[in-house]
Coordinates of C-alpha atoms and ligand atoms in Angstrom, one line a residue:
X1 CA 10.7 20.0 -30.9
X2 CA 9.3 18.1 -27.8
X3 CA 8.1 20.5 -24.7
X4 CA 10.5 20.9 -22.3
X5 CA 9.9 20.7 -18.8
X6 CA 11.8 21.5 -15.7
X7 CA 10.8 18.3 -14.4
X8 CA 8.8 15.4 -15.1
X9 CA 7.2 13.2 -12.9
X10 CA 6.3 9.7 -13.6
X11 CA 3.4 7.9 -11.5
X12 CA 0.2 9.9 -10.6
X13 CA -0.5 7.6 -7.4
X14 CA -0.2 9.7 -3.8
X15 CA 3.2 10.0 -4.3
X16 CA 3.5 12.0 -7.7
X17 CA 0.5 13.9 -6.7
X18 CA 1.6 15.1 -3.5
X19 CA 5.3 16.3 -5.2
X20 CA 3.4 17.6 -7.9
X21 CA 1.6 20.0 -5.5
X22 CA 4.2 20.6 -2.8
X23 CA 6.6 21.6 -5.5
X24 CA 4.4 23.9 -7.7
X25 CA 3.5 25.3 -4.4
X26 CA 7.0 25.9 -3.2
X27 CA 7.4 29.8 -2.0
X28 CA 11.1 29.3 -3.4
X29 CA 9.5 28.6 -6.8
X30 CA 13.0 27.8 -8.5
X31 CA 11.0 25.1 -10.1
X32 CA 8.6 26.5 -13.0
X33 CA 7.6 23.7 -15.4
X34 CA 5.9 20.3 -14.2
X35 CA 4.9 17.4 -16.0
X36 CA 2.8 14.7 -14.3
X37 CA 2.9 11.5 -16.4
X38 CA 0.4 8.6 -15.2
X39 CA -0.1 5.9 -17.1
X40 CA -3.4 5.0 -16.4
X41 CA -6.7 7.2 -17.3
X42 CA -7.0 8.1 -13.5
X43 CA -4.8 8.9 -11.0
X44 CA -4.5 7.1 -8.1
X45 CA -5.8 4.1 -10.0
X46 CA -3.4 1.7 -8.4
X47 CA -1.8 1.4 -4.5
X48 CA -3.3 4.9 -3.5
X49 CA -7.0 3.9 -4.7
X50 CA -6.4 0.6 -2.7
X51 CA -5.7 1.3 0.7
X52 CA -6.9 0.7 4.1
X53 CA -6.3 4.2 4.9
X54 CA -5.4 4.2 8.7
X55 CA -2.8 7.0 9.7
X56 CA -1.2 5.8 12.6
X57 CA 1.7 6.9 14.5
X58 CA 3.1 3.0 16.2
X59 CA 3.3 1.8 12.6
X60 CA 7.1 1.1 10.4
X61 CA 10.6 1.4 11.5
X62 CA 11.4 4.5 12.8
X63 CA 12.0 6.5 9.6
X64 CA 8.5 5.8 8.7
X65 CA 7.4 6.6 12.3
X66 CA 9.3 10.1 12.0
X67 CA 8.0 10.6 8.2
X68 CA 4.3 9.9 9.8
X69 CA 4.6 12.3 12.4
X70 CA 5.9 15.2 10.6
X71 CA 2.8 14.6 8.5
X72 CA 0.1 15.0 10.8
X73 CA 0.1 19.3 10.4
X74 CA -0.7 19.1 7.0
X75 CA -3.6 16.3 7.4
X76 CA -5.4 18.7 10.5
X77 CA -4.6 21.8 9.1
X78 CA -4.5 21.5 5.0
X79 CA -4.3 25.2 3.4
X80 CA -7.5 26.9 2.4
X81 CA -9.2 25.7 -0.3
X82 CA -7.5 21.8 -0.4
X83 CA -10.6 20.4 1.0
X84 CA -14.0 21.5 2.1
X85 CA -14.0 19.1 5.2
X86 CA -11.7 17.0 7.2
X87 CA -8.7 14.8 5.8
X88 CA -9.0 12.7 9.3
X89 CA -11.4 11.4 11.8
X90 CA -10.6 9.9 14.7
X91 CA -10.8 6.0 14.6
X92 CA -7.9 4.8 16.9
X93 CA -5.7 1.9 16.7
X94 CA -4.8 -1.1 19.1
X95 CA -2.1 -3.4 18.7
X96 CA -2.9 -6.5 20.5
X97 CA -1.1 -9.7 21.6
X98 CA -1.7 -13.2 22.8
X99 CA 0.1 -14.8 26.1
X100 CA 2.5 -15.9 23.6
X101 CA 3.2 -12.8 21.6
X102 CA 3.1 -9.7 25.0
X103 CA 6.5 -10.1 25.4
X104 CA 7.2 -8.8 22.0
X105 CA 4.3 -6.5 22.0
X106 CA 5.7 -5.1 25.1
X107 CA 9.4 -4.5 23.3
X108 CA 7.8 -2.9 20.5
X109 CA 5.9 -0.5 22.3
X110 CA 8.4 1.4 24.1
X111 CA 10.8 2.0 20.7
X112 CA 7.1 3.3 19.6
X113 CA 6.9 5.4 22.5
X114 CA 9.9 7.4 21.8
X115 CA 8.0 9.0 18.8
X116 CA 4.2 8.4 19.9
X117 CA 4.4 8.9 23.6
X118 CA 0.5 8.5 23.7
X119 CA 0.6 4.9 22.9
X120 CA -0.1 3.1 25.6
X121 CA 0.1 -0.1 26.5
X122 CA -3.2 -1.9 28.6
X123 CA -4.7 -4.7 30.0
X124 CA -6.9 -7.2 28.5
X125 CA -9.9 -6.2 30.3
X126 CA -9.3 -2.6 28.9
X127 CA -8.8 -4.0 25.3
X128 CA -12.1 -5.9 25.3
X129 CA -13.8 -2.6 26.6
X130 CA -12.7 -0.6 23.6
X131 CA -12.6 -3.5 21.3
X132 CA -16.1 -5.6 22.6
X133 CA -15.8 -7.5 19.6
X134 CA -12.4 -9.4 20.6
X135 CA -12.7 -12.8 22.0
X136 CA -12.5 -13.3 25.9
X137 CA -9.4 -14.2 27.0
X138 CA -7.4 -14.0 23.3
X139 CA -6.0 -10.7 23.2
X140 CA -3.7 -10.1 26.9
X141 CA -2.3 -7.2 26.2
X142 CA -3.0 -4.3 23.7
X143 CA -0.8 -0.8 22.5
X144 CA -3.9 1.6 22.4
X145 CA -3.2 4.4 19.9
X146 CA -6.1 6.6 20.8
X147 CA -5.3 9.3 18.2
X148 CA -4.8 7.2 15.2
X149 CA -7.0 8.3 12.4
X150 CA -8.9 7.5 9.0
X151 CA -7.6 8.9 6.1
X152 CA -10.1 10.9 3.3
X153 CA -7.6 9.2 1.2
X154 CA -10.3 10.4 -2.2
X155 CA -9.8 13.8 -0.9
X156 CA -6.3 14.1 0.0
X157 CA -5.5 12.5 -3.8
X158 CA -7.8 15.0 -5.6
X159 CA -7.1 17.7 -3.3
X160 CA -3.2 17.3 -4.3
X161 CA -4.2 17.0 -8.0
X162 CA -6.2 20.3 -7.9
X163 CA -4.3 21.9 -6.2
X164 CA -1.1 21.0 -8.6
X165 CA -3.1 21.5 -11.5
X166 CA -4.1 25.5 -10.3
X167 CA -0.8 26.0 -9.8
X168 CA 0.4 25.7 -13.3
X169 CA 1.0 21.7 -13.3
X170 CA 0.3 19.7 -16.4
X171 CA -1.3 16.8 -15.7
X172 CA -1.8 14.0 -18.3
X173 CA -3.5 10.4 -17.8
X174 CA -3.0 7.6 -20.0
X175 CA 0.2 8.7 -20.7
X176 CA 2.8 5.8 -20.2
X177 CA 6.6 6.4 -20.0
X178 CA 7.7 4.1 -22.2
X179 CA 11.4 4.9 -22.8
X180 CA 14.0 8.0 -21.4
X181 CA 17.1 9.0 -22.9
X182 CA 19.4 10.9 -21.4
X183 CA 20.2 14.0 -23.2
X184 CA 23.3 16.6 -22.3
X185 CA 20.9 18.4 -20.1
X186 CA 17.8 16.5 -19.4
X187 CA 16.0 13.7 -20.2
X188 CA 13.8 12.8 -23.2
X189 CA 10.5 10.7 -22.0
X190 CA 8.8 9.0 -24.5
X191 CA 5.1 8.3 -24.5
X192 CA 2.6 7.0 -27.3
X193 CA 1.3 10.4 -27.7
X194 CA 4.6 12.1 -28.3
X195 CA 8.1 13.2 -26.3
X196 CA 8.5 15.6 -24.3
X197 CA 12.3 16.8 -22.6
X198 CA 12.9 17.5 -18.7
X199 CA 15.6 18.7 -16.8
X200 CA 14.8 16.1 -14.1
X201 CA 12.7 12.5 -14.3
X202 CA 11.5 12.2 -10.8
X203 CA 10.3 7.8 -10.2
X204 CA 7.4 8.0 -8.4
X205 CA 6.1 4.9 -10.3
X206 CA 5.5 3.0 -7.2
X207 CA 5.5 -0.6 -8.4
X208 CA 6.9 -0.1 -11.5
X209 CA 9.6 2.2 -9.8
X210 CA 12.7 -0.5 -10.8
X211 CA 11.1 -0.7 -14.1
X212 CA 11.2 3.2 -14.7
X213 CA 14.8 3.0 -13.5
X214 CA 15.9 0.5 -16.0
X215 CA 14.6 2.5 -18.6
X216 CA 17.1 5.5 -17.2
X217 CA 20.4 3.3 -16.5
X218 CA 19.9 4.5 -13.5
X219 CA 21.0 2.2 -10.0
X220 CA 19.5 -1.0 -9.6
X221 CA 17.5 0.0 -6.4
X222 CA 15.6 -3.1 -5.6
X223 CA 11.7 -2.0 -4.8
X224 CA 10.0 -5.4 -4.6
X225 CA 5.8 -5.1 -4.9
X226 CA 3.9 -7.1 -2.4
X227 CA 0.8 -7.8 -2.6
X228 CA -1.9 -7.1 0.0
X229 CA -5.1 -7.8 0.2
X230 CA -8.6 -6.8 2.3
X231 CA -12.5 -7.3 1.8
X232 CA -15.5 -6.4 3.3
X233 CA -18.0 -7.8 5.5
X234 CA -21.2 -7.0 7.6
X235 CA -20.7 -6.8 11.6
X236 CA -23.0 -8.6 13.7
X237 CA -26.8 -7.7 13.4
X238 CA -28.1 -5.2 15.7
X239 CA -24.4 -4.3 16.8
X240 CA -23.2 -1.1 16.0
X241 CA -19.0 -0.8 16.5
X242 CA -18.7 1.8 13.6
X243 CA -17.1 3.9 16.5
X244 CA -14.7 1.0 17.8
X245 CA -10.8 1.7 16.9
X246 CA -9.1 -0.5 14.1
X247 CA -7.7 -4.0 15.5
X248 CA -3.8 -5.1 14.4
X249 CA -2.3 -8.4 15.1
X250 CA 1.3 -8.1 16.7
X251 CA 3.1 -10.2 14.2
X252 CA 0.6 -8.5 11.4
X253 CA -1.3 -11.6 10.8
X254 CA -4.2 -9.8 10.5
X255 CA -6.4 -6.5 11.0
X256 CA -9.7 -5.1 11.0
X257 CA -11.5 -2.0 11.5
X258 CA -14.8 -0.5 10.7
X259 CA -15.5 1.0 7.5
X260 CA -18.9 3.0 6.2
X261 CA -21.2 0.4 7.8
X262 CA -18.7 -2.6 7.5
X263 CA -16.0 -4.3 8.8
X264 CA -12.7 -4.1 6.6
X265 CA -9.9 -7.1 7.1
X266 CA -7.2 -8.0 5.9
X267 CA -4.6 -11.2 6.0
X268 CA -2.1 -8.6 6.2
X269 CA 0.0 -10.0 3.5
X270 CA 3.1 -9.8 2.0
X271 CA 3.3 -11.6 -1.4
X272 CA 5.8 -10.5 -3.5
X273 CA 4.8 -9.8 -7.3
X274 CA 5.8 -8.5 -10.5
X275 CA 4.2 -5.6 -10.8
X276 CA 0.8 -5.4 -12.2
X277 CA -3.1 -4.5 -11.9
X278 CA -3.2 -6.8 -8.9
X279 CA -6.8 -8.5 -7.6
X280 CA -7.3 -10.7 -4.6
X281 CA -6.5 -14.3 -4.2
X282 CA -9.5 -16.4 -2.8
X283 CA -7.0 -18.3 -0.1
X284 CA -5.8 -15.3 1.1
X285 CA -9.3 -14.3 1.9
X286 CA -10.2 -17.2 4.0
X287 CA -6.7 -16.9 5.7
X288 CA -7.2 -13.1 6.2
X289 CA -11.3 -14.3 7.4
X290 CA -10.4 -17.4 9.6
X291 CA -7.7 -15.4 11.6
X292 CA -9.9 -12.7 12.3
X293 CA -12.7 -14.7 13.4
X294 CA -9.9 -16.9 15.7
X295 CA -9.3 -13.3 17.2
X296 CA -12.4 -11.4 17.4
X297 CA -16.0 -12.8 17.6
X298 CA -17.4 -11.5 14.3
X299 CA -18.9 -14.1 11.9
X300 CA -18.0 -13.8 8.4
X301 CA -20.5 -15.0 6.4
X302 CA -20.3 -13.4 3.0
X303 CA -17.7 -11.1 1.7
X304 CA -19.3 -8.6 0.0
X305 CA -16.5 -7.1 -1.5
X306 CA -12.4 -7.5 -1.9
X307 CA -9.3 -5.8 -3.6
X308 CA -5.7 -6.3 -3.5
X309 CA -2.9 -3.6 -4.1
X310 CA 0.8 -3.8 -4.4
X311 CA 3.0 -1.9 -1.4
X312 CA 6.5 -1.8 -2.6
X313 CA 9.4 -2.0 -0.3
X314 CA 13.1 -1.2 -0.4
X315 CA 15.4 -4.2 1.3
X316 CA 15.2 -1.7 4.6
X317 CA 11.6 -0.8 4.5
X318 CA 12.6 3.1 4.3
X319 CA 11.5 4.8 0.9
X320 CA 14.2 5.7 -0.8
X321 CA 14.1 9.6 -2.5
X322 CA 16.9 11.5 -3.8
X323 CA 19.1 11.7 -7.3
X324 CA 20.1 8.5 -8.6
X325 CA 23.7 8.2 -8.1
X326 CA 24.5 6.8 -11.8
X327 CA 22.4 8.6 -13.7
X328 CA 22.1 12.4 -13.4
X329 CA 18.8 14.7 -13.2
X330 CA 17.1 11.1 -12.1
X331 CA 15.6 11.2 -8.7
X332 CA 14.4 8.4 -7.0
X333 CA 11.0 9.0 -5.1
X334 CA 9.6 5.3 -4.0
X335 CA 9.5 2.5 -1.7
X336 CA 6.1 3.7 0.0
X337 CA 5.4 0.2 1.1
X338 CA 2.4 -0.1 3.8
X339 CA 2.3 3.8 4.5
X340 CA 2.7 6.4 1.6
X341 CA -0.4 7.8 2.1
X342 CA 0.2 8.8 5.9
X343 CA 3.5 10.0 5.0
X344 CA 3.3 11.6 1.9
X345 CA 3.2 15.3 3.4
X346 CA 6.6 15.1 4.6
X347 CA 7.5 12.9 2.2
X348 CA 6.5 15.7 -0.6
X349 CA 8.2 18.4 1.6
X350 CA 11.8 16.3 1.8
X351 CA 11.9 15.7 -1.8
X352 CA 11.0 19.4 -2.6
X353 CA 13.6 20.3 -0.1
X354 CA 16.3 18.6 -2.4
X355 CA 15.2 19.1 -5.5
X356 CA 15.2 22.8 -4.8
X357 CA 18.8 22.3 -3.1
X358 CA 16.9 24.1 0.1
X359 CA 17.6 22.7 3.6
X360 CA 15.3 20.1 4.6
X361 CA 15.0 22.3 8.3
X362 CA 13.4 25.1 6.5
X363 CA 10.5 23.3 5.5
X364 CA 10.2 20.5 8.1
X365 CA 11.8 22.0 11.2
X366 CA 10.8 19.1 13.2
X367 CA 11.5 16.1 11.0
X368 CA 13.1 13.6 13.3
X369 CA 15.0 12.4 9.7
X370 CA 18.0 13.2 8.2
X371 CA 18.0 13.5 4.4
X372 CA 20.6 10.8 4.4
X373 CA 18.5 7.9 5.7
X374 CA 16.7 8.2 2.7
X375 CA 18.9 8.6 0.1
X376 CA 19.7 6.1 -3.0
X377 CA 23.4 6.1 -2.5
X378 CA 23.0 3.9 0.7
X379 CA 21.8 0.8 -1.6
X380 CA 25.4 1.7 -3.8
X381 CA 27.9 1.8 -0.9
X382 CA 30.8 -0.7 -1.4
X383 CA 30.6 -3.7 0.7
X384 CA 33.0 -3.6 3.6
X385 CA 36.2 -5.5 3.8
Ligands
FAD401 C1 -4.4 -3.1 1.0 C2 -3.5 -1.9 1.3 C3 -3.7 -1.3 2.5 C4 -2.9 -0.1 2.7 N1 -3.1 0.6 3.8 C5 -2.5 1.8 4.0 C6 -2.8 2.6 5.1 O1 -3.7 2.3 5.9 N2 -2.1 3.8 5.3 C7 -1.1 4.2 4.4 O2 -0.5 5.3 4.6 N3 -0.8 3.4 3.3 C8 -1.5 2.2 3.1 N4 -1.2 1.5 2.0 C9 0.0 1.8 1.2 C10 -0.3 3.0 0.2 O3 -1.4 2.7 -0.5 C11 1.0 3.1 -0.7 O4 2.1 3.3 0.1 C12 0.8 4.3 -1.6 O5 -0.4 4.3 -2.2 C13 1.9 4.3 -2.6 O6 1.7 5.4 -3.5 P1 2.5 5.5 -4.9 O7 2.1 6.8 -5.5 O8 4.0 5.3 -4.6 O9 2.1 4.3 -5.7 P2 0.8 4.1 -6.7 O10 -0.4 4.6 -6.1 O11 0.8 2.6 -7.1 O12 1.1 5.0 -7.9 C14 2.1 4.8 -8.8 C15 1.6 5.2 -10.2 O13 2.6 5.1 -11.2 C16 2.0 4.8 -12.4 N5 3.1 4.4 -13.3 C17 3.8 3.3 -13.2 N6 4.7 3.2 -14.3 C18 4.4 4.2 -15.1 C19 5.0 4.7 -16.3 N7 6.0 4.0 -16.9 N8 4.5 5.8 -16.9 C20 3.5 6.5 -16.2 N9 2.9 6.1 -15.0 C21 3.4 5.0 -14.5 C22 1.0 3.7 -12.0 O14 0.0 3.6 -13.0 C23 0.5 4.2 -10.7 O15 -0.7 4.9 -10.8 C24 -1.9 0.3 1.8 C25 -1.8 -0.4 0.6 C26 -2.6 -1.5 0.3 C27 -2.5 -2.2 -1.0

């Protein structure tokens, strides 16, 4: 007989790790057996390992913005024991904008504001003195996020897996899902090494969420992979800025911000994919390197090194986490896209919250979400007459 499980949970990127730990953590404990399942031989191998890893507040639509929020407490004050020094350090963040694009900049900001009231926006002259590197006279106005952060995102990945793993969770690598059945009460998952039984599958697949899906009958959600991509490259000689906050276009064109002794860019794209073990396209590279250097005067002379991940998004850019409403005991828990590392606190704590059948409030008393702006059965509704 296979091992049976309370519940299973497929992907071992940020996502599954963070539920894996939040739940097996969970004072209400009504949930005794986990199963992590990730395909690869190391966690975090794919979008998690891949990341620029700001945490910003002005970023997404404003479910993401209220998800990033409520996720700060756990990033400044982790329980004892998750890591033995700080998840963030303080890198700040400045949207800027051309002439052309402050009008929109300027829109933008104050729907920020209503969540992040400590984004401001300021002058050009301002934006060069924080951001010396721009060009004179390209950026005229700038949202200056002055408490956005850089993400340990290593330590918050193994400091969810330990932290799972001490508290009972089995963890196993190279261990694709491969095929679920639906049983009378549970699920059947099928990997090379053998089956196991679950009451509940929980996606957390990222890319390969719809594909997990289809394997389950369950709703065709559609999580589309995009590719993004970033590199490296040395700052100007003799120039330190590894104190200077990270740079973002206002139409996301481009960004750039310092990184151990480098500069990290991106072309900020958005390619969609099937997914896969994505790596970085030379063109995008010299899109990503020419824009920057349009922007900011910062000659890019070699790349030293590059990577590409895939952010996968639901058609409204809001993860989507909750039981499948066609098949039962499957719960949806994807659609990171650009931030599931800065919001995969609350993120973890909302899907606990419902998988346990607990109010959301309990856990997150100040999430500025309801569970419903989040949940699968708003990609099922019937289209109105
Ligand atoms: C260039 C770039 C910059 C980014 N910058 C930021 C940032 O600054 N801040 C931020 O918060 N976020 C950022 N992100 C986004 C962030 O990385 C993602 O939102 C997040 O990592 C998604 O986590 P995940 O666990 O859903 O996906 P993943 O990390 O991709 O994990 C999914 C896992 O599921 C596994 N899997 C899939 N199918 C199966 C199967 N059948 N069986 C078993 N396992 C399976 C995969 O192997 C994979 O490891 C960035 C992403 C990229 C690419």
């Amino acid at each position: 007989m296979p091992v049976r499980f309370d519940i299973a949970i497929v992907g071992g990127g940020i996502a599954g790790a963070s539920l894996a730990y939040r739940l097996a953590n969970s004072s209400a404990r009504s949930v005794r057996r986990i199963l992590l399942l990730e395909r690869e031989s190391q966690p975090g191998y794919h979008a998690t390992g891949r990341s620029a890893a700001l945490y910003t507040q002005a970023y997404g639509n404003a479910a993401i913005r209220a998800l990033t929020v409520a996720s700060r407490a756990f990033y400044d004050a982790p329980p004892a024991g998750f890591a033995d020094h700080p998840l963030l350090t303080p890198r700040g963040a400045m949207v800027i904008a051309t002439r052309a694009q402050a009008d929109k900049l300027e829109a933008e900001t104050l729907d920020v504001q209503r969540q992040a009231p400590q984004v401001q926006l300021i002058g050009a002259a301002e934006a060069r003195a924080l951001a010396p590197m721009l060009r004179q006279d390209y950026a005229a106005l700038a949202a200056y996020e002055p408490d956005a952060m850089d993400m340990d995102v290593n330590a918050i990945l193994q400091g969810c897996l330990r932290g799972a793993k001490a508290a009972g969770v089995d963890i196993r690598t190279d261990a694709p899902v491969t095929d679920l059945a639906r049983l009378n009460d549970g699920w059947r998952l099928e990997t090379p090494t053998g089956a196991v039984t679950a009451g509940i599958v929980v996606n957390a697949a990222g890319a390969w969420a719809s594909e997990v899906a289809a394997l389950a009958g369950a709703q065709k959600i559609e999580i589309t992979p995009k590719r993004r991509t970033a590199f490296l490259f040395k700052g100007p000689a003799g120039l330190n800025l590894s104190d200077r906050p990270m740079v973002i276009d206002v139409d996301e064109q481009f960004y750039f911000k310092p990184d151990a002794g480098l500069i990290l860019g991106s072309p900020a794209d958005e390619t969609p994919m099937p997914p896969h073990d994505a790596s970085p396209d030379e063109l995008d590279i010299a899109v990503g390197a020419d824009r920057i250097q349009r922007a900011a005067d910062l000659p890019i002379r070699r790349i030293e090194s590059s990577w590409a991940g895939l952010r996968s998004f639901t058609s409204d850019k809001t993860p989507v986490v909750g039981f499948d409403c066609a098949a039962p005991g499957f719960f949806w828990f994807a659609g990171q896209g650009g931030y599931g590392i800065q919001t995969a606190p609350a993120m973890a704590a909302v899907a606990t919250a419902l998988l346990e059948g607990t109010p959301i409030a309990h856990t997150l008393p100040k999430l500025a979400l309801s569970a419903t702006a989040l949940a699968p059965d708003r990609f099922s509704a019937p289209p109105r007459q």
